[in-house]
mmCIF file of C-alpha atoms and ligand atoms in Angstrom:
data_model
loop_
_atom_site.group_PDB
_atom_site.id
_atom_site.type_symbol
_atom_site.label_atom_id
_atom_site.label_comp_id
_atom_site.label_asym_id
_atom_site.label_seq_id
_atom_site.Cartn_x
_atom_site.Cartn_y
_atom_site.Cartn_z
ATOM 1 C CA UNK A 210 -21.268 13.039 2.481
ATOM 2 C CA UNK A 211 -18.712 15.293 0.764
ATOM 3 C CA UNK A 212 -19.946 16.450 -2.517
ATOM 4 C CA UNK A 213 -18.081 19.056 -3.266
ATOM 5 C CA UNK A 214 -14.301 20.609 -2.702
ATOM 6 C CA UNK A 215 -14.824 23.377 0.577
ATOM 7 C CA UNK A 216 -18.452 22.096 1.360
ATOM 8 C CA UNK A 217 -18.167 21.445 4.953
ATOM 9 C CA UNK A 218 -21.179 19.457 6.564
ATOM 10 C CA UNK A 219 -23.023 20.462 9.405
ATOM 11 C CA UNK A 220 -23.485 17.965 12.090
ATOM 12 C CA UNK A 221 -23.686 17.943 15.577
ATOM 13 C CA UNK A 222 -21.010 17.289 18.159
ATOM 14 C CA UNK A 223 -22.098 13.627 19.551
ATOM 15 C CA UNK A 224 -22.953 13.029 15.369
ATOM 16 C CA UNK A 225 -19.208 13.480 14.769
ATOM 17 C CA UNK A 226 -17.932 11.655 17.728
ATOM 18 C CA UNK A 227 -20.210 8.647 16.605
ATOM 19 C CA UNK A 228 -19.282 8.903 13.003
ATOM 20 C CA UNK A 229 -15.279 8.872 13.993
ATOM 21 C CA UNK A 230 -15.564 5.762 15.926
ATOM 22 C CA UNK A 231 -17.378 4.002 13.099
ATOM 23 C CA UNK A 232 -14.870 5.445 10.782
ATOM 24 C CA UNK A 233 -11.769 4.615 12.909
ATOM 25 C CA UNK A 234 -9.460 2.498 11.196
ATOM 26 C CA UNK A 235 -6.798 0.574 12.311
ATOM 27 C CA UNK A 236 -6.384 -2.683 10.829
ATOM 28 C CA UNK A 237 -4.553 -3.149 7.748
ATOM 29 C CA UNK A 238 -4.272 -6.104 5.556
ATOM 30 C CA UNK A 239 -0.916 -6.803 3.225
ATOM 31 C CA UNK A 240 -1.232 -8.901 0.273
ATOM 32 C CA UNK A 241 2.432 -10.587 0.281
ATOM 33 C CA UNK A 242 1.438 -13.844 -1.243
ATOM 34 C CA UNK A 243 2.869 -13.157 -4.880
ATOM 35 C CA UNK A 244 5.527 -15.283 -6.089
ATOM 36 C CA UNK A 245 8.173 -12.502 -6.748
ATOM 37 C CA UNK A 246 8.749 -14.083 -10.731
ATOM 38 C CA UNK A 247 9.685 -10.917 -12.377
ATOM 39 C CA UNK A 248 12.213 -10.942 -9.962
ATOM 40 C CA UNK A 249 13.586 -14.112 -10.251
ATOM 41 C CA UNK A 250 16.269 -16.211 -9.583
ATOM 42 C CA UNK A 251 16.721 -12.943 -6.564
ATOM 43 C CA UNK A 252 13.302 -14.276 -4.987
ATOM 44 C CA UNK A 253 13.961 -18.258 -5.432
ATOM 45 C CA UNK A 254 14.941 -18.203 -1.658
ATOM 46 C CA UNK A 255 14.063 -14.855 -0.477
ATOM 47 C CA UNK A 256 10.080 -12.982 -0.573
ATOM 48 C CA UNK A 257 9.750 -10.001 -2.662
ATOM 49 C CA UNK A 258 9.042 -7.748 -0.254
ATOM 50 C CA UNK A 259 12.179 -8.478 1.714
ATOM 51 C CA UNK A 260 14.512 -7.107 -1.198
ATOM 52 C CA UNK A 261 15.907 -3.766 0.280
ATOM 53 C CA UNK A 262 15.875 -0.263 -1.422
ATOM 54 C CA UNK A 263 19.093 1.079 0.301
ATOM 55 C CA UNK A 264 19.033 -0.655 3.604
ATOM 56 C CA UNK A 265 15.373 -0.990 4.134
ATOM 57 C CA UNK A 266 12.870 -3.872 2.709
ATOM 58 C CA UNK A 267 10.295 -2.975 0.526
ATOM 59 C CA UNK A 268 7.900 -4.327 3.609
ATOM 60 C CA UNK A 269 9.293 -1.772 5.831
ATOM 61 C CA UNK A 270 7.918 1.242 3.916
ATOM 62 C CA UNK A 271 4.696 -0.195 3.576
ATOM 63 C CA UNK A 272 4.292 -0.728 7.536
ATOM 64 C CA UNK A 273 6.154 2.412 8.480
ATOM 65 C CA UNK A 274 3.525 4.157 6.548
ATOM 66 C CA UNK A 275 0.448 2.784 7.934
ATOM 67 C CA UNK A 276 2.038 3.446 10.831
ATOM 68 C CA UNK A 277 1.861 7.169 10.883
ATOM 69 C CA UNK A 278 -1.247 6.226 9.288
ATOM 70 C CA UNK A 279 -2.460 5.255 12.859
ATOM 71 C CA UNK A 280 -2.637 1.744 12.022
ATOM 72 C CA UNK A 281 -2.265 -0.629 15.110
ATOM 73 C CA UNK A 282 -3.233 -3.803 13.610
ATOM 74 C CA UNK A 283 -1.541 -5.764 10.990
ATOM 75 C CA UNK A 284 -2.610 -8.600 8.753
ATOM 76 C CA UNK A 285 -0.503 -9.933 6.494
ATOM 77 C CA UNK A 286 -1.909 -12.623 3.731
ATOM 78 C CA UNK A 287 1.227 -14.983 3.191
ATOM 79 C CA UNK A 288 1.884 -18.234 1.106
ATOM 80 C CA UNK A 289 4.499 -20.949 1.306
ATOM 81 C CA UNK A 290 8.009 -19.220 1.167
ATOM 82 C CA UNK A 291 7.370 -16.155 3.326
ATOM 83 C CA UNK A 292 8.513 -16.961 7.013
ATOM 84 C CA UNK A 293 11.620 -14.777 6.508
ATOM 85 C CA UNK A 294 8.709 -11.671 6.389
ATOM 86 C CA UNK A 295 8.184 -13.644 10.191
ATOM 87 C CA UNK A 296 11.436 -13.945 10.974
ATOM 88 C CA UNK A 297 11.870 -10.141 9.994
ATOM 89 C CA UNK A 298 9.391 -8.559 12.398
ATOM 90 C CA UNK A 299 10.360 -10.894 14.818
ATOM 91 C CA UNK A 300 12.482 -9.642 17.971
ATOM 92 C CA UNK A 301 16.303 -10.044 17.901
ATOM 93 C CA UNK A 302 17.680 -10.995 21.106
ATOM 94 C CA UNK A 303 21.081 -12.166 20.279
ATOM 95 C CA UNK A 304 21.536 -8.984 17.522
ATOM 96 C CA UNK A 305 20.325 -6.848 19.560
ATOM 97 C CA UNK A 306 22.448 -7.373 22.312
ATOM 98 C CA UNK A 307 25.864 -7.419 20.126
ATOM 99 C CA UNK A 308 25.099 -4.573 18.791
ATOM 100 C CA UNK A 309 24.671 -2.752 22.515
ATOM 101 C CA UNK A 310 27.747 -4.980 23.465
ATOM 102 C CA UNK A 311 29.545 -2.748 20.315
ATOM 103 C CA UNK A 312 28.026 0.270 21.496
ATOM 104 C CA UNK A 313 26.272 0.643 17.738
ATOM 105 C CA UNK A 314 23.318 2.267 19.427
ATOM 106 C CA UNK A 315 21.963 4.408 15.994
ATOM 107 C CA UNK A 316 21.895 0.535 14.650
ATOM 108 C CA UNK A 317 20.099 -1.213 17.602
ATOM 109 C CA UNK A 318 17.827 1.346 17.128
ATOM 110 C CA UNK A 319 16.959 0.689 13.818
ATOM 111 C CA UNK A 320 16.986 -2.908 14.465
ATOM 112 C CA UNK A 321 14.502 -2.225 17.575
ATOM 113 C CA UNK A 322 12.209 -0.051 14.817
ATOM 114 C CA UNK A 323 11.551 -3.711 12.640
ATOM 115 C CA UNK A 324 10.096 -5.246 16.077
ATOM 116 C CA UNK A 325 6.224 -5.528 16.365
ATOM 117 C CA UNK A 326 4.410 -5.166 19.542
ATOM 118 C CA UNK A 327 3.175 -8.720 20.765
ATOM 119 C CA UNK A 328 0.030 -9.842 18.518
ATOM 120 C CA UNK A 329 -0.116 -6.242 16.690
ATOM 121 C CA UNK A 330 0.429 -8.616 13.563
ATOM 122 C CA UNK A 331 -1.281 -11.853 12.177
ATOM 123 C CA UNK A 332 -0.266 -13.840 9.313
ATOM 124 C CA UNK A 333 -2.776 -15.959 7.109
ATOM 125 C CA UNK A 334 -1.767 -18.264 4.631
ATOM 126 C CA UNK A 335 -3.365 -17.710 0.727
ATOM 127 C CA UNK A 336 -3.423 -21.836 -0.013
ATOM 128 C CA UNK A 337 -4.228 -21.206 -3.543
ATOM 129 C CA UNK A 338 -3.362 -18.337 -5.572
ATOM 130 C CA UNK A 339 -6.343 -16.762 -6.624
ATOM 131 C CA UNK A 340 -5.904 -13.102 -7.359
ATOM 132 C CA UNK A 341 -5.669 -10.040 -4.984
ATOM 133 C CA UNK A 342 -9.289 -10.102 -3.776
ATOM 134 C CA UNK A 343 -9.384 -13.735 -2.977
ATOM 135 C CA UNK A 344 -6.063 -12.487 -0.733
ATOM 136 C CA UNK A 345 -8.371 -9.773 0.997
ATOM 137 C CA UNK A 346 -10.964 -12.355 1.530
ATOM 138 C CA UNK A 347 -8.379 -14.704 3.383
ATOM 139 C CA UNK A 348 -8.356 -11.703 6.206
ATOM 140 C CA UNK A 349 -12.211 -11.370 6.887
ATOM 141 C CA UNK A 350 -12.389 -13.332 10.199
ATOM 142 C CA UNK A 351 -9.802 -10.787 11.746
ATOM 143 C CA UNK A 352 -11.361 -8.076 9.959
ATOM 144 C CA UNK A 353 -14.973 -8.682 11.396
ATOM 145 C CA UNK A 354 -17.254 -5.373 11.057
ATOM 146 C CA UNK A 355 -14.636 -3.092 10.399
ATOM 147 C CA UNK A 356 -13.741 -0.463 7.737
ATOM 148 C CA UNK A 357 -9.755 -2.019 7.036
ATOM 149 C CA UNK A 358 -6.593 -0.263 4.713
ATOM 150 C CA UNK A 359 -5.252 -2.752 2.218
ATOM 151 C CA UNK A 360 -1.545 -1.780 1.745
ATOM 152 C CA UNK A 361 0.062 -3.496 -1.980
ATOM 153 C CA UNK A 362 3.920 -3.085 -0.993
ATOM 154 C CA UNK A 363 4.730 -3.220 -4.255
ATOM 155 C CA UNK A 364 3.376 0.544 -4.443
ATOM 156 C CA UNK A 365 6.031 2.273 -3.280
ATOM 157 C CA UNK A 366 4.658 6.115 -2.290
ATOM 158 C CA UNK A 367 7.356 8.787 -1.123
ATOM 159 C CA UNK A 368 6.144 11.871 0.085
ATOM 160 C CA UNK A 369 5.962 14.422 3.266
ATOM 161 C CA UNK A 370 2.910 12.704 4.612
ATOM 162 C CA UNK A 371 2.101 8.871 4.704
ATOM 163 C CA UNK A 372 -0.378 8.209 1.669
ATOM 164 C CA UNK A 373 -2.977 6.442 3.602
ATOM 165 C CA UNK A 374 -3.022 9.004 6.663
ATOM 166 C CA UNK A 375 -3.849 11.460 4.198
ATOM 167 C CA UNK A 376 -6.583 8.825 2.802
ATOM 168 C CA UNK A 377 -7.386 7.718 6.392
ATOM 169 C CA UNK A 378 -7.874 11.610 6.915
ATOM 170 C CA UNK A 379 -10.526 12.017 3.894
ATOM 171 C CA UNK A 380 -12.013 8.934 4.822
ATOM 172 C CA UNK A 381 -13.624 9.966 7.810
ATOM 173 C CA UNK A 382 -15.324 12.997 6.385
ATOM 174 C CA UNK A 383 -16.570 10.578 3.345
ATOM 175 C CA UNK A 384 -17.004 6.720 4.432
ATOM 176 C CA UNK A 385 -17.646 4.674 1.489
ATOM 177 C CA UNK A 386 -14.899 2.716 -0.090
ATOM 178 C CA UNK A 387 -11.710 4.829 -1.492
ATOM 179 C CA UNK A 388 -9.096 3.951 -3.160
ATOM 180 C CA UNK A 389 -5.674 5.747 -4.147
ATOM 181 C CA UNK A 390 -5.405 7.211 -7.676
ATOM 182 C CA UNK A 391 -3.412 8.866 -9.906
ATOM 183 C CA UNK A 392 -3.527 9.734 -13.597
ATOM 184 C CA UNK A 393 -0.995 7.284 -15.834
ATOM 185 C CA UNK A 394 -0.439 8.070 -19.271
ATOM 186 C CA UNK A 395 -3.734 6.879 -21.744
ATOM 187 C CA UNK A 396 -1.222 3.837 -22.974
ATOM 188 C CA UNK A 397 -0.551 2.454 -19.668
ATOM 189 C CA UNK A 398 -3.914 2.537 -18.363
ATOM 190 C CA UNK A 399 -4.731 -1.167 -19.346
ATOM 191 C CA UNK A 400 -1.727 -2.234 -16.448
ATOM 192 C CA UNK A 401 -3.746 -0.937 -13.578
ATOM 193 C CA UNK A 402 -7.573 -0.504 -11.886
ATOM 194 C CA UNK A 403 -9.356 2.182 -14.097
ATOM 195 C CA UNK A 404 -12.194 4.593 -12.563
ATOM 196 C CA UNK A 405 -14.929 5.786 -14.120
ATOM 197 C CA UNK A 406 -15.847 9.105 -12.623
ATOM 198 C CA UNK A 407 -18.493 10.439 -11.988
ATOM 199 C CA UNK A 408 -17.737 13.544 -10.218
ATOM 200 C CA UNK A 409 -14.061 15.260 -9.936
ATOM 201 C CA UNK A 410 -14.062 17.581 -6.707
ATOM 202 C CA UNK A 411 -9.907 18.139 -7.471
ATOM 203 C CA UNK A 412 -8.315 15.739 -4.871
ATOM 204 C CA UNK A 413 -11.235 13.314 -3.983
ATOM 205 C CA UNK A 414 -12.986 12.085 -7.029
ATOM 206 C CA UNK A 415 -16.540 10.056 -6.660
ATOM 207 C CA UNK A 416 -16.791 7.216 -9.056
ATOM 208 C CA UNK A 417 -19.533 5.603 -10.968
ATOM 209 C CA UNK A 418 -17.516 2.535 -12.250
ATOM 210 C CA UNK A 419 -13.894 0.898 -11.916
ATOM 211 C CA UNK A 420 -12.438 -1.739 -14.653
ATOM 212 C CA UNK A 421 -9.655 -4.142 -13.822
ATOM 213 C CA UNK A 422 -6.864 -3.525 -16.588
ATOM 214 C CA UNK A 423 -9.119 -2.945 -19.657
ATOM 215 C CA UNK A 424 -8.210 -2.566 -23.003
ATOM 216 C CA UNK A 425 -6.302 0.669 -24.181
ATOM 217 C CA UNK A 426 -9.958 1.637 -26.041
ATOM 218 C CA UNK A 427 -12.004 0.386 -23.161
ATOM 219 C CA UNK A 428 -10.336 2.371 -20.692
ATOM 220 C CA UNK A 429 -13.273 4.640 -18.897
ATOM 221 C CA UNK A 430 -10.153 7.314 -17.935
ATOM 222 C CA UNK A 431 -7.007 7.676 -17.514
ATOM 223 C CA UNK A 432 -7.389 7.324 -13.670
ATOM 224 C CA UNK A 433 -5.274 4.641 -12.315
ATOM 225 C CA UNK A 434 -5.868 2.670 -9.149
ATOM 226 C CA UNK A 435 -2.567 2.359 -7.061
ATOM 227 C CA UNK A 436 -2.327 -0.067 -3.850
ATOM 228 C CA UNK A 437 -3.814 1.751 -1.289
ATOM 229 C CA UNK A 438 -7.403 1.340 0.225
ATOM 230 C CA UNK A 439 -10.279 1.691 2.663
ATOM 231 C CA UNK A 440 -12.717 -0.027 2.389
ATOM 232 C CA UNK A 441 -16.140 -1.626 4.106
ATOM 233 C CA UNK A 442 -16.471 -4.642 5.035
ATOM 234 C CA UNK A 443 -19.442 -4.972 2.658
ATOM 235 C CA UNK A 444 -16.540 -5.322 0.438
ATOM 236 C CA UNK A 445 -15.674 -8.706 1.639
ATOM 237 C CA UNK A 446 -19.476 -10.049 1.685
ATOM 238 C CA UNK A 447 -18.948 -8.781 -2.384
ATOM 239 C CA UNK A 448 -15.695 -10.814 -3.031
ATOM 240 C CA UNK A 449 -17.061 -14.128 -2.007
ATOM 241 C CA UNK A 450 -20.127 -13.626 -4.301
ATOM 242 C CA UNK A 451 -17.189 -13.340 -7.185
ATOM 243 C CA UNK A 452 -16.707 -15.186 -10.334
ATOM 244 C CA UNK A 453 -12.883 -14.584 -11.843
ATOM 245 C CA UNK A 454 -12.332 -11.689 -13.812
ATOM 246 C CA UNK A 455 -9.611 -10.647 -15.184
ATOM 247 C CA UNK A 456 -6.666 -12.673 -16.071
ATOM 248 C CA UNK A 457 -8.978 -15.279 -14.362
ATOM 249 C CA UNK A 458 -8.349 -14.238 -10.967
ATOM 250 C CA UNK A 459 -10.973 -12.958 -8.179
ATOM 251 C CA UNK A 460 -9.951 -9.226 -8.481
ATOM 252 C CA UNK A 461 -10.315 -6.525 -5.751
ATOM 253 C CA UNK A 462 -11.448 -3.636 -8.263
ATOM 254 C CA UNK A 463 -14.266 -6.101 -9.045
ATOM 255 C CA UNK A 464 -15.610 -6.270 -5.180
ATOM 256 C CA UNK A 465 -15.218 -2.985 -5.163
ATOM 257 C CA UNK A 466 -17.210 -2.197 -8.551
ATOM 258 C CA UNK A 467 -20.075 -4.195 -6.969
ATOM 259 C CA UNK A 468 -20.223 -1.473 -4.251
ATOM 260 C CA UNK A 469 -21.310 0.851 -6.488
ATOM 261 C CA UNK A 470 -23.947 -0.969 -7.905
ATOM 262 C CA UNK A 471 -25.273 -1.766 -4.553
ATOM 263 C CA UNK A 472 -25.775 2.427 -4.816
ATOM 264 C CA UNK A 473 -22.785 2.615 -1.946
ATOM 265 C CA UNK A 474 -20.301 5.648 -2.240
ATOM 266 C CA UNK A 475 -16.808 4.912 -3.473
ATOM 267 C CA UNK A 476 -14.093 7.916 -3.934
ATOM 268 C CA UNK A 477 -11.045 7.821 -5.697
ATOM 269 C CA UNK A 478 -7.949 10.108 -3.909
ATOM 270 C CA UNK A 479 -5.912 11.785 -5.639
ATOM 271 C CA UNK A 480 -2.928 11.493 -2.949
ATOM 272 C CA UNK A 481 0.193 13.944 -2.389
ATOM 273 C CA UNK A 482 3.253 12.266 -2.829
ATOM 274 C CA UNK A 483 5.713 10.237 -5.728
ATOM 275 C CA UNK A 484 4.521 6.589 -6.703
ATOM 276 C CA UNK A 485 7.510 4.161 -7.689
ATOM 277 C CA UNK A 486 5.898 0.894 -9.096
ATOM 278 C CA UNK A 487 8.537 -1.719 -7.322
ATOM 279 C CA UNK A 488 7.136 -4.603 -8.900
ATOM 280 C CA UNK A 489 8.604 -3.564 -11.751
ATOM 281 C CA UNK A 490 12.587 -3.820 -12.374
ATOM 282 C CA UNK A 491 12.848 -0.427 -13.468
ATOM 283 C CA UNK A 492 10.326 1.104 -10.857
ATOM 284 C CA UNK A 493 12.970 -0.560 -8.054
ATOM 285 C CA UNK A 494 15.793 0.672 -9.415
ATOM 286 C CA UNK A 495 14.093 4.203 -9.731
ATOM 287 C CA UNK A 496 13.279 3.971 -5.959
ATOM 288 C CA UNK A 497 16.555 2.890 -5.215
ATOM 289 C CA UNK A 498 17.879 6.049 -6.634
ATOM 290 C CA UNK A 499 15.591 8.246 -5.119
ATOM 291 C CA UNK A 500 15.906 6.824 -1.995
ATOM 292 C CA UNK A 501 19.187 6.904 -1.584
ATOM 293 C CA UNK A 502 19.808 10.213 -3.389
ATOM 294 C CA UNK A 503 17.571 11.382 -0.232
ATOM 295 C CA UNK A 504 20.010 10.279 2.219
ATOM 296 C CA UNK A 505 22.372 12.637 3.527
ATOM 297 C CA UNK A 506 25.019 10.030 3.982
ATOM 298 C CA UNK A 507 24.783 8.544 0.539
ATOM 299 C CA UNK A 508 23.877 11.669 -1.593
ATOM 300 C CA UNK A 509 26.873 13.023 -2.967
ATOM 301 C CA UNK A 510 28.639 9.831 -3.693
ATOM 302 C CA UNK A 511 25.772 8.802 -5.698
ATOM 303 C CA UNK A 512 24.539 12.009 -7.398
ATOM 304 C CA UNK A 513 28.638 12.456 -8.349
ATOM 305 C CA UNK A 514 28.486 9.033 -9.392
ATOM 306 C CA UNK A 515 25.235 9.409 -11.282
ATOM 307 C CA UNK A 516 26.924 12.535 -13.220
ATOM 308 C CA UNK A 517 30.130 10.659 -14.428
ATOM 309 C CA UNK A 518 28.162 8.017 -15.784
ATOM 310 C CA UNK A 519 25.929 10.174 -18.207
ATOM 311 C CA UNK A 520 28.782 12.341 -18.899
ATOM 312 C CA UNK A 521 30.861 9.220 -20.428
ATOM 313 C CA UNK A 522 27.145 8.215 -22.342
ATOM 314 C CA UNK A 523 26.831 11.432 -23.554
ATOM 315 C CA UNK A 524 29.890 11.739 -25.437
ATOM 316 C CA UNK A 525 29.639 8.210 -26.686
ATOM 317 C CA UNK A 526 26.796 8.946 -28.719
HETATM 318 C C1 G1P B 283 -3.112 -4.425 -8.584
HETATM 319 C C2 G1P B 283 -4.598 -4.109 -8.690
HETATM 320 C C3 G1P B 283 -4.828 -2.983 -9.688
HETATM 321 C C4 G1P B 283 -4.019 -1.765 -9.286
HETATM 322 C C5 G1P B 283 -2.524 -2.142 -9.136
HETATM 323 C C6 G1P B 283 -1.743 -0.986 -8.562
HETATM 324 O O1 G1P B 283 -2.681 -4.957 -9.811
HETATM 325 O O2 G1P B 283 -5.299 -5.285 -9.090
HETATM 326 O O3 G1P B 283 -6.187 -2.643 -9.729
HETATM 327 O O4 G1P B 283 -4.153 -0.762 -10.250
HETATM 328 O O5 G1P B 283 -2.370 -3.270 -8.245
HETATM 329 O O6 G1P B 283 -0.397 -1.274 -8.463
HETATM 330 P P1 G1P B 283 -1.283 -5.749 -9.999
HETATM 331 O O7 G1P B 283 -0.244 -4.687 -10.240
HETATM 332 O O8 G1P B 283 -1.024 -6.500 -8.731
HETATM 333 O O9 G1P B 283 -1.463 -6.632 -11.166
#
């Protein structure tokens, strides 16, 4: 186990090889059962995750990054509303070939990027809507004995390197459960996952205790859980032992909690990279801009646009 930043541990050649196979992973599940209400009357007919920052859903960021995450499986926990997120991965026949027939190649690719290899993705339906680690639990027979991601699309994470590679990358010197964290100010804590550390090694933290959205006071830190994990599948055996927690729903954090009590490691990370919360309206609009002001066809427009506009509030104030 890693204990401390730089401490490299010494083990053997077939030790390592053994250790990386049990440590592989490459399943991810997707909690996309949520009813999309803040965002309502836009998600009446159309899921959450398909509403677009620029040109791209919200779904697509969260698959291209476990992607380069070396992902190869993917599990997405659905409910009743959701087949366009089906209909999305699904090949294109008839687009596709217009678009070759127009000679719109850049496009087709695109397009062709959305498609999923045959049965690299599964989708289970949530019947009842019973919190996020309820959703996790819907997953276990396809998860089996395996250490699995859980991707929340709703966590939007922008950066040079895919947030869980870089947590897939940690995780096989560690094993244990890990989580992705970052520091939110005190007042916000009570909207998120809350760790208790126990030890702060810099960007991996160890943690002695984690508290679904507790009270400003109650808050053990400042340390915010954001929607990206690995975790054991001891983690599942701990959700169905559950009782509801907070806002009576069977919560992740608290499966993961138990792990620690069972004496199991479970790290925080401390990931590289900008967090835009896009369940929120203003956390989609700041993605939007950020997104867009990062595209080389859209950038000066927008950032000329952007400057008008706070010129003319400016001087009315
Ligand atoms: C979920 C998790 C919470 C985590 C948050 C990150 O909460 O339950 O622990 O901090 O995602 O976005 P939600 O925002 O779905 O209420």
């Amino acid at each position: 186990m890693l204990t401390r930043k730089n401490t490299v541990p010494i083990v053997s050649r077939s030790e390592k090889m053994g250790r990386d196979m049990r440590r592989k992973v490459t399943k991810a599940i997707f909690p996309v059962a949520g009813m999309g209400t803040r965002f309502l009357p836009a998600t009446k007919a159309v899921p959450k995750e398909i509403l677009s920052l620029v040109d791209r859903p919200l779904i697509q960021y969260a698959i291209d990054e476990a992607r380069e995450a070396g992902i190869k499986e993917f599990i997405f926990v659905t409910s009743r509303g959701k087949s366009a997120l089906e209909d999305y991965f699904d090949h294109s026949p008839n687009l596709e070939q217009e678009l070759r027939k127009k000679g719109k190649i850049e496009l087709l690719e695109q397009v062709r990027n959305t498609n999923m290899e045959s049965g690299a993705i599964a989708y289970i339906r949530q019947h009842k809507a019973l919190g996020l680690g309820h959703a996790v639990w819907c997953a276990r027979r396809l998860i089996a004995n395996e250490p699995f991601a859980v991707i929340l699309p709703d966590d939007v994470i922008a950066g040079e390197e895919s947030c869980l590679k870089q947590m897939v990358e940690a995780y096989e010197e560690t094993g244990g459960s890990m989580v992705a964290a970052m520091e939110v100010p005190p007042e916000k804590a009570s909207a998120y996952g809350v760790l208790d550390v126990k030890d702060d090694m810099g960007t991996m933290v160890s943690v002695k205790g984690m508290v679904e959205k507790p009270s400003v006071e109650d808050a053990p830190s400042n340390l915010a859980v954001i929607g990206r994990y690995i975790l054991t599948p001891d983690v599942l055996n701990n959700i169905q032992k559950l009782k509801a927690g907070s806002g009576g729903e069977i919560q992740l954090t608290d499966a993961i909690a138990a792990e620690i009590e069972q004496e199991r490691d479970v790290f925080g990370y401390r990931f590289r990279g900008q967090r835009f919360d896009c369940g929120s309206k203003a956390g989609f609009l700041q993605a939007t801009v950020a997104f867009a002001l990062a595209r080389d066809d859209l950038k000066d427009d927008l950032s000329r646009y952007l400057h008008e506009i706070m010129a003319v509030k400016n001087a009315a104030q």
